[in-house]
PDB file of C-alpha atoms in Angstrom:
ATOM      1  CA  UNK A  20       7.287 -34.583  23.226  1.00 60.00           C
ATOM      2  CA  UNK A  21       9.852 -33.879  26.088  1.00 66.00           C
ATOM      3  CA  UNK A  22      12.399 -36.402  24.671  1.00 73.00           C
ATOM      4  CA  UNK A  23      11.748 -35.553  21.009  1.00 78.00           C
ATOM      5  CA  UNK A  24      14.702 -33.278  19.344  1.00 86.00           C
ATOM      6  CA  UNK A  25      14.609 -30.207  18.774  1.00 86.00           C
ATOM      7  CA  UNK A  26      14.344 -30.755  14.449  1.00 87.00           C
ATOM      8  CA  UNK A  27      11.824 -33.015  14.742  1.00 89.00           C
ATOM      9  CA  UNK A  28       9.957 -30.988  17.482  1.00 89.00           C
ATOM     10  CA  UNK A  29      10.570 -27.742  15.017  1.00 91.00           C
ATOM     11  CA  UNK A  30       9.123 -30.017  12.443  1.00 91.00           C
ATOM     12  CA  UNK A  31       5.332 -30.903  14.659  1.00 89.00           C
ATOM     13  CA  UNK A  32       5.201 -26.758  15.625  1.00 90.00           C
ATOM     14  CA  UNK A  33       5.917 -25.351  11.925  1.00 91.00           C
ATOM     15  CA  UNK A  34       2.500 -27.430  10.982  1.00 91.00           C
ATOM     16  CA  UNK A  35       0.560 -25.404  13.656  1.00 90.00           C
ATOM     17  CA  UNK A  36      -0.781 -22.155  12.389  1.00 87.00           C
ATOM     18  CA  UNK A  37       0.942 -18.648  13.132  1.00 84.00           C
ATOM     19  CA  UNK A  38      -1.373 -17.158  15.405  1.00 78.00           C
ATOM     20  CA  UNK A  39      -1.598 -20.485  17.659  1.00 87.00           C
ATOM     21  CA  UNK A  40       2.131 -21.269  17.657  1.00 88.00           C
ATOM     22  CA  UNK A  41       2.342 -17.264  19.433  1.00 83.00           C
ATOM     23  CA  UNK A  42      -1.050 -17.402  21.677  1.00 80.00           C
ATOM     24  CA  UNK A  43      -0.093 -21.108  22.547  1.00 88.00           C
ATOM     25  CA  UNK A  44       2.010 -23.317  22.069  1.00 87.00           C
ATOM     26  CA  UNK A  45       4.584 -20.296  23.620  1.00 87.00           C
ATOM     27  CA  UNK A  46       2.829 -20.829  27.117  1.00 88.00           C
ATOM     28  CA  UNK A  47       3.159 -24.322  27.282  1.00 87.00           C
ATOM     29  CA  UNK A  48       6.644 -23.944  28.548  1.00 89.00           C
ATOM     30  CA  UNK A  49       9.969 -22.705  28.215  1.00 89.00           C
ATOM     31  CA  UNK A  50      11.806 -24.529  26.064  1.00 89.00           C
ATOM     32  CA  UNK A  51       8.791 -24.207  23.928  1.00 88.00           C
ATOM     33  CA  UNK A  52       8.395 -21.016  23.988  1.00 89.00           C
ATOM     34  CA  UNK A  53      12.360 -20.026  22.733  1.00 90.00           C
ATOM     35  CA  UNK A  54      11.945 -22.230  20.110  1.00 90.00           C
ATOM     36  CA  UNK A  55       9.002 -20.228  18.867  1.00 89.00           C
ATOM     37  CA  UNK A  56      10.940 -16.997  19.291  1.00 86.00           C
ATOM     38  CA  UNK A  57      14.058 -18.220  17.330  1.00 85.00           C
ATOM     39  CA  UNK A  58      14.731 -17.884  13.961  1.00 86.00           C
ATOM     40  CA  UNK A  59      14.923 -21.380  13.697  1.00 88.00           C
ATOM     41  CA  UNK A  60      11.188 -22.333  12.712  1.00 90.00           C
ATOM     42  CA  UNK A  61       9.775 -19.127  11.223  1.00 89.00           C
ATOM     43  CA  UNK A  62      12.531 -19.521   8.480  1.00 88.00           C
ATOM     44  CA  UNK A  63      11.294 -23.524   8.018  1.00 88.00           C
ATOM     45  CA  UNK A  64       7.462 -21.483   8.340  1.00 88.00           C
ATOM     46  CA  UNK A  65       8.716 -19.164   5.104  1.00 87.00           C
ATOM     47  CA  UNK A  66      10.604 -21.997   3.727  1.00 86.00           C
ATOM     48  CA  UNK A  67       7.797 -24.660   3.433  1.00 86.00           C
ATOM     49  CA  UNK A  68       5.052 -20.967   2.605  1.00 83.00           C
ATOM     50  CA  UNK A  69       7.478 -20.300  -0.641  1.00 80.00           C
ATOM     51  CA  UNK A  70       8.330 -16.939   1.758  1.00 76.00           C
ATOM     52  CA  UNK A  71      11.883 -17.567   1.604  1.00 65.00           C
ATOM     53  CA  UNK A  72      14.245 -16.285  -1.117  1.00 55.00           C
ATOM     54  CA  UNK A  73      17.097 -13.116  -1.380  1.00 44.00           C
ATOM     55  CA  UNK A  74      15.620 -10.312   0.026  1.00 53.00           C
ATOM     56  CA  UNK A  75      14.545 -12.354   2.857  1.00 49.00           C
ATOM     57  CA  UNK A  76      18.134 -14.110   3.350  1.00 51.00           C
ATOM     58  CA  UNK A  77      19.164  -9.978   2.877  1.00 49.00           C
ATOM     59  CA  UNK A  78      16.778  -8.169   5.355  1.00 48.00           C
ATOM     60  CA  UNK A  79      14.663  -9.865   7.364  1.00 43.00           C
ATOM     61  CA  UNK A  80      16.774  -9.719  10.769  1.00 56.00           C
ATOM     62  CA  UNK A  81      14.058 -10.820  12.644  1.00 75.00           C
ATOM     63  CA  UNK A  82      12.782 -14.094   9.887  1.00 82.00           C
ATOM     64  CA  UNK A  83       8.955 -14.374  12.361  1.00 81.00           C
ATOM     65  CA  UNK A  84       8.117 -10.783  11.824  1.00 78.00           C
ATOM     66  CA  UNK A  85       9.115 -10.711   8.124  1.00 82.00           C
ATOM     67  CA  UNK A  86       6.551 -14.189   7.807  1.00 84.00           C
ATOM     68  CA  UNK A  87       3.566 -12.342   9.041  1.00 80.00           C
ATOM     69  CA  UNK A  88       4.748  -9.287   6.936  1.00 80.00           C
ATOM     70  CA  UNK A  89       4.877 -11.951   3.814  1.00 79.00           C
ATOM     71  CA  UNK A  90       1.761 -13.189   4.971  1.00 76.00           C
ATOM     72  CA  UNK A  91      -0.243  -9.768   5.718  1.00 75.00           C
ATOM     73  CA  UNK A  92       0.856  -7.620   2.480  1.00 77.00           C
ATOM     74  CA  UNK A  93      -2.314  -6.211   0.879  1.00 87.00           C
ATOM     75  CA  UNK A  94      -3.005  -3.248  -1.158  1.00 94.00           C
ATOM     76  CA  UNK A  95      -4.901  -1.130   2.052  1.00 96.00           C
ATOM     77  CA  UNK A  96      -5.890   1.498  -0.425  1.00 97.00           C
ATOM     78  CA  UNK A  97      -9.960   0.445  -0.614  1.00 97.00           C
ATOM     79  CA  UNK A  98     -11.557   0.937  -4.637  1.00 98.00           C
ATOM     80  CA  UNK A  99      -8.121   2.393  -5.751  1.00 98.00           C
ATOM     81  CA  UNK A 100      -9.984   2.310  -9.279  1.00 97.00           C
ATOM     82  CA  UNK A 101     -13.113   3.165  -8.525  1.00 97.00           C
ATOM     83  CA  UNK A 102     -15.021   0.256  -9.262  1.00 97.00           C
ATOM     84  CA  UNK A 103     -16.976   1.137  -6.378  1.00 96.00           C
ATOM     85  CA  UNK A 104     -17.379   4.706  -7.699  1.00 96.00           C
ATOM     86  CA  UNK A 105     -15.815   7.039  -4.398  1.00 96.00           C
ATOM     87  CA  UNK A 106     -16.463   5.326  -1.478  1.00 96.00           C
ATOM     88  CA  UNK A 107     -14.102   5.301   0.862  1.00 97.00           C
ATOM     89  CA  UNK A 108     -12.082   8.516  -0.205  1.00 97.00           C
ATOM     90  CA  UNK A 109     -13.119  11.439   2.203  1.00 92.00           C
ATOM     91  CA  UNK A 110     -11.124  15.387   2.059  1.00 92.00           C
ATOM     92  CA  UNK A 111     -12.811  14.473  -1.594  1.00 94.00           C
ATOM     93  CA  UNK A 112     -12.735  17.789  -3.420  1.00 96.00           C
ATOM     94  CA  UNK A 113     -14.625  18.385  -6.119  1.00 96.00           C
ATOM     95  CA  UNK A 114     -12.813  21.223  -8.109  1.00 96.00           C
ATOM     96  CA  UNK A 115     -14.867  22.381 -11.757  1.00 97.00           C
ATOM     97  CA  UNK A 116     -17.320  19.275 -12.492  1.00 97.00           C
ATOM     98  CA  UNK A 117     -15.678  17.630  -9.859  1.00 97.00           C
ATOM     99  CA  UNK A 118     -14.013  13.720 -10.187  1.00 98.00           C
ATOM    100  CA  UNK A 119     -15.749  11.265 -11.935  1.00 98.00           C
ATOM    101  CA  UNK A 120     -14.995   7.086 -12.830  1.00 98.00           C
ATOM    102  CA  UNK A 121     -14.682   6.615 -16.711  1.00 98.00           C
ATOM    103  CA  UNK A 122     -13.912   3.124 -18.570  1.00 97.00           C
ATOM    104  CA  UNK A 123     -10.651   2.288 -19.541  1.00 97.00           C
ATOM    105  CA  UNK A 124      -9.088   3.493 -22.149  1.00 97.00           C
ATOM    106  CA  UNK A 125     -11.468   6.657 -22.173  1.00 96.00           C
ATOM    107  CA  UNK A 126     -11.376   9.316 -24.832  1.00 96.00           C
ATOM    108  CA  UNK A 127      -8.031   9.758 -26.529  1.00 96.00           C
ATOM    109  CA  UNK A 128      -6.435   7.229 -23.714  1.00 96.00           C
ATOM    110  CA  UNK A 129      -4.670   4.233 -23.269  1.00 96.00           C
ATOM    111  CA  UNK A 130      -4.657   0.845 -22.304  1.00 96.00           C
ATOM    112  CA  UNK A 131      -3.737   0.403 -18.356  1.00 97.00           C
ATOM    113  CA  UNK A 132      -0.487  -1.962 -18.076  1.00 95.00           C
ATOM    114  CA  UNK A 133      -2.278  -4.399 -16.943  1.00 93.00           C
ATOM    115  CA  UNK A 134      -5.273  -6.472 -17.816  1.00 92.00           C
ATOM    116  CA  UNK A 135      -7.236  -6.333 -14.593  1.00 93.00           C
ATOM    117  CA  UNK A 136      -8.046  -2.993 -14.169  1.00 96.00           C
ATOM    118  CA  UNK A 137     -10.512  -1.539 -15.469  1.00 97.00           C
ATOM    119  CA  UNK A 138     -11.909   1.831 -14.357  1.00 98.00           C
ATOM    120  CA  UNK A 139      -9.678   5.521 -13.201  1.00 98.00           C
ATOM    121  CA  UNK A 140     -10.680   8.170 -11.732  1.00 98.00           C
ATOM    122  CA  UNK A 141     -10.462  11.968 -13.798  1.00 98.00           C
ATOM    123  CA  UNK A 142     -10.283  15.800 -12.845  1.00 98.00           C
ATOM    124  CA  UNK A 143     -11.991  18.417 -13.979  1.00 98.00           C
ATOM    125  CA  UNK A 144     -10.930  21.912 -15.569  1.00 97.00           C
ATOM    126  CA  UNK A 145     -10.208  23.137 -10.877  1.00 97.00           C
ATOM    127  CA  UNK A 146      -8.176  21.146  -8.700  1.00 98.00           C
ATOM    128  CA  UNK A 147      -9.534  17.567  -7.229  1.00 98.00           C
ATOM    129  CA  UNK A 148      -8.090  16.202  -4.554  1.00 98.00           C
ATOM    130  CA  UNK A 149      -9.474  12.646  -2.600  1.00 98.00           C
ATOM    131  CA  UNK A 150      -8.014  10.809  -0.101  1.00 98.00           C
ATOM    132  CA  UNK A 151      -8.204   8.766   2.548  1.00 98.00           C
ATOM    133  CA  UNK A 152      -6.567   7.647   6.203  1.00 98.00           C
ATOM    134  CA  UNK A 153      -5.025   4.130   6.477  1.00 97.00           C
ATOM    135  CA  UNK A 154      -5.164   3.248  10.644  1.00 96.00           C
ATOM    136  CA  UNK A 155      -2.408   0.337  10.342  1.00 94.00           C
ATOM    137  CA  UNK A 156      -3.425  -0.813  13.928  1.00 91.00           C
ATOM    138  CA  UNK A 157      -7.289  -1.812  12.472  1.00 90.00           C
ATOM    139  CA  UNK A 158      -5.343  -3.614   9.723  1.00 89.00           C
ATOM    140  CA  UNK A 159      -2.952  -5.794  12.225  1.00 83.00           C
ATOM    141  CA  UNK A 160       0.251  -3.930  12.713  1.00 88.00           C
ATOM    142  CA  UNK A 161       0.604  -3.420  15.748  1.00 86.00           C
ATOM    143  CA  UNK A 162       2.533  -0.907  17.796  1.00 89.00           C
ATOM    144  CA  UNK A 163       5.754  -3.076  18.412  1.00 84.00           C
ATOM    145  CA  UNK A 164       5.738  -4.193  15.306  1.00 84.00           C
ATOM    146  CA  UNK A 165       5.957  -0.846  13.945  1.00 92.00           C
ATOM    147  CA  UNK A 166       8.177   0.941  16.226  1.00 93.00           C
ATOM    148  CA  UNK A 167      11.021  -1.581  16.412  1.00 85.00           C
ATOM    149  CA  UNK A 168      10.641  -3.619  12.791  1.00 83.00           C
ATOM    150  CA  UNK A 169       9.603  -0.806  10.634  1.00 90.00           C
ATOM    151  CA  UNK A 170       8.760  -2.311   7.595  1.00 90.00           C
ATOM    152  CA  UNK A 171       8.913  -0.434   4.325  1.00 92.00           C
ATOM    153  CA  UNK A 172       6.221   1.182   3.523  1.00 96.00           C
ATOM    154  CA  UNK A 173       5.859   1.744  -0.368  1.00 96.00           C
ATOM    155  CA  UNK A 174       3.168   3.748  -1.619  1.00 98.00           C
ATOM    156  CA  UNK A 175       3.159   3.539  -5.551  1.00 98.00           C
ATOM    157  CA  UNK A 176       0.175   5.247  -7.501  1.00 98.00           C
ATOM    158  CA  UNK A 177      -0.638   5.664 -11.538  1.00 98.00           C
ATOM    159  CA  UNK A 178      -1.802   8.691 -13.657  1.00 98.00           C
ATOM    160  CA  UNK A 179      -1.901   9.328 -17.254  1.00 98.00           C
ATOM    161  CA  UNK A 180      -3.361  12.332 -19.413  1.00 98.00           C
ATOM    162  CA  UNK A 181      -5.293  11.926 -22.511  1.00 97.00           C
ATOM    163  CA  UNK A 182      -3.484  12.610 -25.648  1.00 95.00           C
ATOM    164  CA  UNK A 183      -6.100  15.914 -26.573  1.00 94.00           C
ATOM    165  CA  UNK A 184      -5.030  17.745 -23.925  1.00 96.00           C
ATOM    166  CA  UNK A 185      -2.353  19.047 -20.653  1.00 96.00           C
ATOM    167  CA  UNK A 186      -3.006  18.186 -16.987  1.00 98.00           C
ATOM    168  CA  UNK A 187      -1.378  18.964 -13.455  1.00 98.00           C
ATOM    169  CA  UNK A 188      -1.387  16.227 -11.147  1.00 98.00           C
ATOM    170  CA  UNK A 189       0.708  15.720  -7.432  1.00 98.00           C
ATOM    171  CA  UNK A 190       0.188  13.342  -4.709  1.00 98.00           C
ATOM    172  CA  UNK A 191       1.877  13.226  -1.185  1.00 98.00           C
ATOM    173  CA  UNK A 192       2.192  11.177   1.134  1.00 98.00           C
ATOM    174  CA  UNK A 193       1.796  10.912   5.370  1.00 98.00           C
ATOM    175  CA  UNK A 194       2.581   9.233   8.038  1.00 98.00           C
ATOM    176  CA  UNK A 195       0.865  10.219  11.221  1.00 98.00           C
ATOM    177  CA  UNK A 196       1.112   9.797  15.255  1.00 98.00           C
ATOM    178  CA  UNK A 197      -1.839   8.111  17.034  1.00 96.00           C
ATOM    179  CA  UNK A 198      -2.593  12.278  17.396  1.00 96.00           C
ATOM    180  CA  UNK A 199      -2.505  12.550  13.056  1.00 96.00           C
ATOM    181  CA  UNK A 200       0.650  14.958  14.168  1.00 97.00           C
ATOM    182  CA  UNK A 201       3.264  14.462  10.994  1.00 98.00           C
ATOM    183  CA  UNK A 202       6.256  12.357  11.545  1.00 98.00           C
ATOM    184  CA  UNK A 203       7.548  11.955   7.138  1.00 98.00           C
ATOM    185  CA  UNK A 204       6.164  13.530   4.392  1.00 98.00           C
ATOM    186  CA  UNK A 205       6.359  12.991   0.905  1.00 98.00           C
ATOM    187  CA  UNK A 206       5.053  15.539  -1.858  1.00 98.00           C
ATOM    188  CA  UNK A 207       5.957  14.558  -5.894  1.00 97.00           C
ATOM    189  CA  UNK A 208       5.256  18.768  -6.334  1.00 97.00           C
ATOM    190  CA  UNK A 209       2.927  19.245  -9.272  1.00 98.00           C
ATOM    191  CA  UNK A 210       3.363  17.166 -11.995  1.00 98.00           C
ATOM    192  CA  UNK A 211       2.765  18.997 -14.996  1.00 98.00           C
ATOM    193  CA  UNK A 212       1.986  16.694 -18.954  1.00 97.00           C
ATOM    194  CA  UNK A 213       1.797  18.820 -22.141  1.00 96.00           C
ATOM    195  CA  UNK A 214      -0.990  19.259 -24.418  1.00 93.00           C
ATOM    196  CA  UNK A 215       1.649  17.703 -26.900  1.00 90.00           C
ATOM    197  CA  UNK A 216       1.555  14.078 -25.235  1.00 96.00           C
ATOM    198  CA  UNK A 217       1.079   9.850 -25.936  1.00 95.00           C
ATOM    199  CA  UNK A 218      -1.691   9.747 -23.533  1.00 96.00           C
ATOM    200  CA  UNK A 219       0.407   7.040 -21.669  1.00 97.00           C
ATOM    201  CA  UNK A 220      -0.008   5.625 -18.089  1.00 98.00           C
ATOM    202  CA  UNK A 221       3.215   7.333 -15.966  1.00 98.00           C
ATOM    203  CA  UNK A 222       4.261   5.649 -12.397  1.00 98.00           C
ATOM    204  CA  UNK A 223       5.376   6.870 -10.230  1.00 98.00           C
ATOM    205  CA  UNK A 224       6.132   5.556  -5.948  1.00 98.00           C
ATOM    206  CA  UNK A 225       7.712   6.621  -2.873  1.00 98.00           C
ATOM    207  CA  UNK A 226       9.190   4.168   0.114  1.00 98.00           C
ATOM    208  CA  UNK A 227       9.716   4.923   4.332  1.00 98.00           C
ATOM    209  CA  UNK A 228      12.153   3.174   5.721  1.00 95.00           C
ATOM    210  CA  UNK A 229      13.952   4.005   8.869  1.00 94.00           C
ATOM    211  CA  UNK A 230      10.890   6.735   9.877  1.00 97.00           C
ATOM    212  CA  UNK A 231      10.873   6.214  13.216  1.00 96.00           C
ATOM    213  CA  UNK A 232       9.040   4.920  15.551  1.00 97.00           C
ATOM    214  CA  UNK A 233       5.509   6.281  16.578  1.00 97.00           C
ATOM    215  CA  UNK A 234       3.792   5.137  12.712  1.00 98.00           C
ATOM    216  CA  UNK A 235       0.150   4.347  13.710  1.00 98.00           C
ATOM    217  CA  UNK A 236      -1.457   6.089   9.974  1.00 98.00           C
ATOM    218  CA  UNK A 237      -0.872   6.733   7.034  1.00 98.00           C
ATOM    219  CA  UNK A 238      -2.777   9.644   4.373  1.00 98.00           C
ATOM    220  CA  UNK A 239      -2.717   9.375   0.926  1.00 98.00           C
ATOM    221  CA  UNK A 240      -3.583  12.607  -0.890  1.00 98.00           C
ATOM    222  CA  UNK A 241      -4.054  12.700  -4.892  1.00 98.00           C
ATOM    223  CA  UNK A 242      -5.658  14.781  -7.511  1.00 98.00           C
ATOM    224  CA  UNK A 243      -5.079  16.919 -10.601  1.00 98.00           C
ATOM    225  CA  UNK A 244      -6.407  19.402 -12.959  1.00 98.00           C
ATOM    226  CA  UNK A 245      -6.481  20.306 -16.267  1.00 97.00           C
ATOM    227  CA  UNK A 246      -4.375  23.227 -17.740  1.00 96.00           C
ATOM    228  CA  UNK A 247      -6.735  24.070 -20.526  1.00 93.00           C
ATOM    229  CA  UNK A 248      -9.774  25.014 -18.184  1.00 94.00           C
ATOM    230  CA  UNK A 249     -12.567  23.194 -20.317  1.00 94.00           C
ATOM    231  CA  UNK A 250     -15.912  22.394 -19.419  1.00 95.00           C
ATOM    232  CA  UNK A 251     -15.324  17.901 -18.130  1.00 96.00           C
ATOM    233  CA  UNK A 252     -13.146  15.892 -18.274  1.00 97.00           C
ATOM    234  CA  UNK A 253     -10.060  16.399 -19.605  1.00 97.00           C
ATOM    235  CA  UNK A 254      -8.196  16.258 -16.844  1.00 98.00           C
ATOM    236  CA  UNK A 255      -5.559  14.561 -14.868  1.00 98.00           C
ATOM    237  CA  UNK A 256      -6.559  10.880 -14.908  1.00 98.00           C
ATOM    238  CA  UNK A 257      -5.608   7.973 -11.603  1.00 98.00           C
ATOM    239  CA  UNK A 258      -5.724   4.855 -10.770  1.00 98.00           C
ATOM    240  CA  UNK A 259      -4.360   1.745  -9.354  1.00 97.00           C
ATOM    241  CA  UNK A 260      -2.770   3.109  -6.063  1.00 98.00           C
ATOM    242  CA  UNK A 261      -1.865   1.013  -3.608  1.00 97.00           C
ATOM    243  CA  UNK A 262       0.014   0.849  -0.083  1.00 97.00           C
ATOM    244  CA  UNK A 263       1.333  -2.231   1.571  1.00 95.00           C
ATOM    245  CA  UNK A 264       4.154  -3.019   4.639  1.00 93.00           C
ATOM    246  CA  UNK A 265       6.729  -4.929   3.113  1.00 84.00           C
ATOM    247  CA  UNK A 266       9.846  -6.801   5.100  1.00 77.00           C
TER     248      UNK A 266
END
């Protein structure tokens, strides 16, 4: 192996699973450590697995982190569409008649833009709110990554009214320290949807970047109510919530 040129050795190493590269191969010798720590190996692995492109070329200063973030990219919000009732949602505020889960499109509603979404949460005549707190370390995002690379934290949510009722909607997302101190925050403000509406779904999104070291949790909260104060579930509908970490 010592006689192999680096180009051949890189090809061999690129066929090894990423975690074994870090936990095993990197410890073999100083030369292997330098190869594992260098950009060339991770560029090759990204190319082999189709993770390269304009985004990577322009934005990924650390190709190893880019590789892991791309492989781990997933929605960290659990039960975003109500398929498990209110499971995984905490700090639930059940104003009026409380939260309810309904099938799309629902009464006086519209179909969702994605065929993969079948249900939504709907609010009542007083404020309904619910939240999730995501532990980033538990999801596999280590401290050095969060403090040094500071991957983009992208939040998305979808909301819609009934066509026969106006409603209010709010979204609040907080980046929290280990002790749950707020390090950064996004608030949508209160979105007012008039009674004269077409019932269409609207996406709201925000990207956190360059937020500084210390982020260990993300708190996601949304909710709303109707503006007619009718008994039942005439308030804002929400579904398809997502939170992802991206290079």
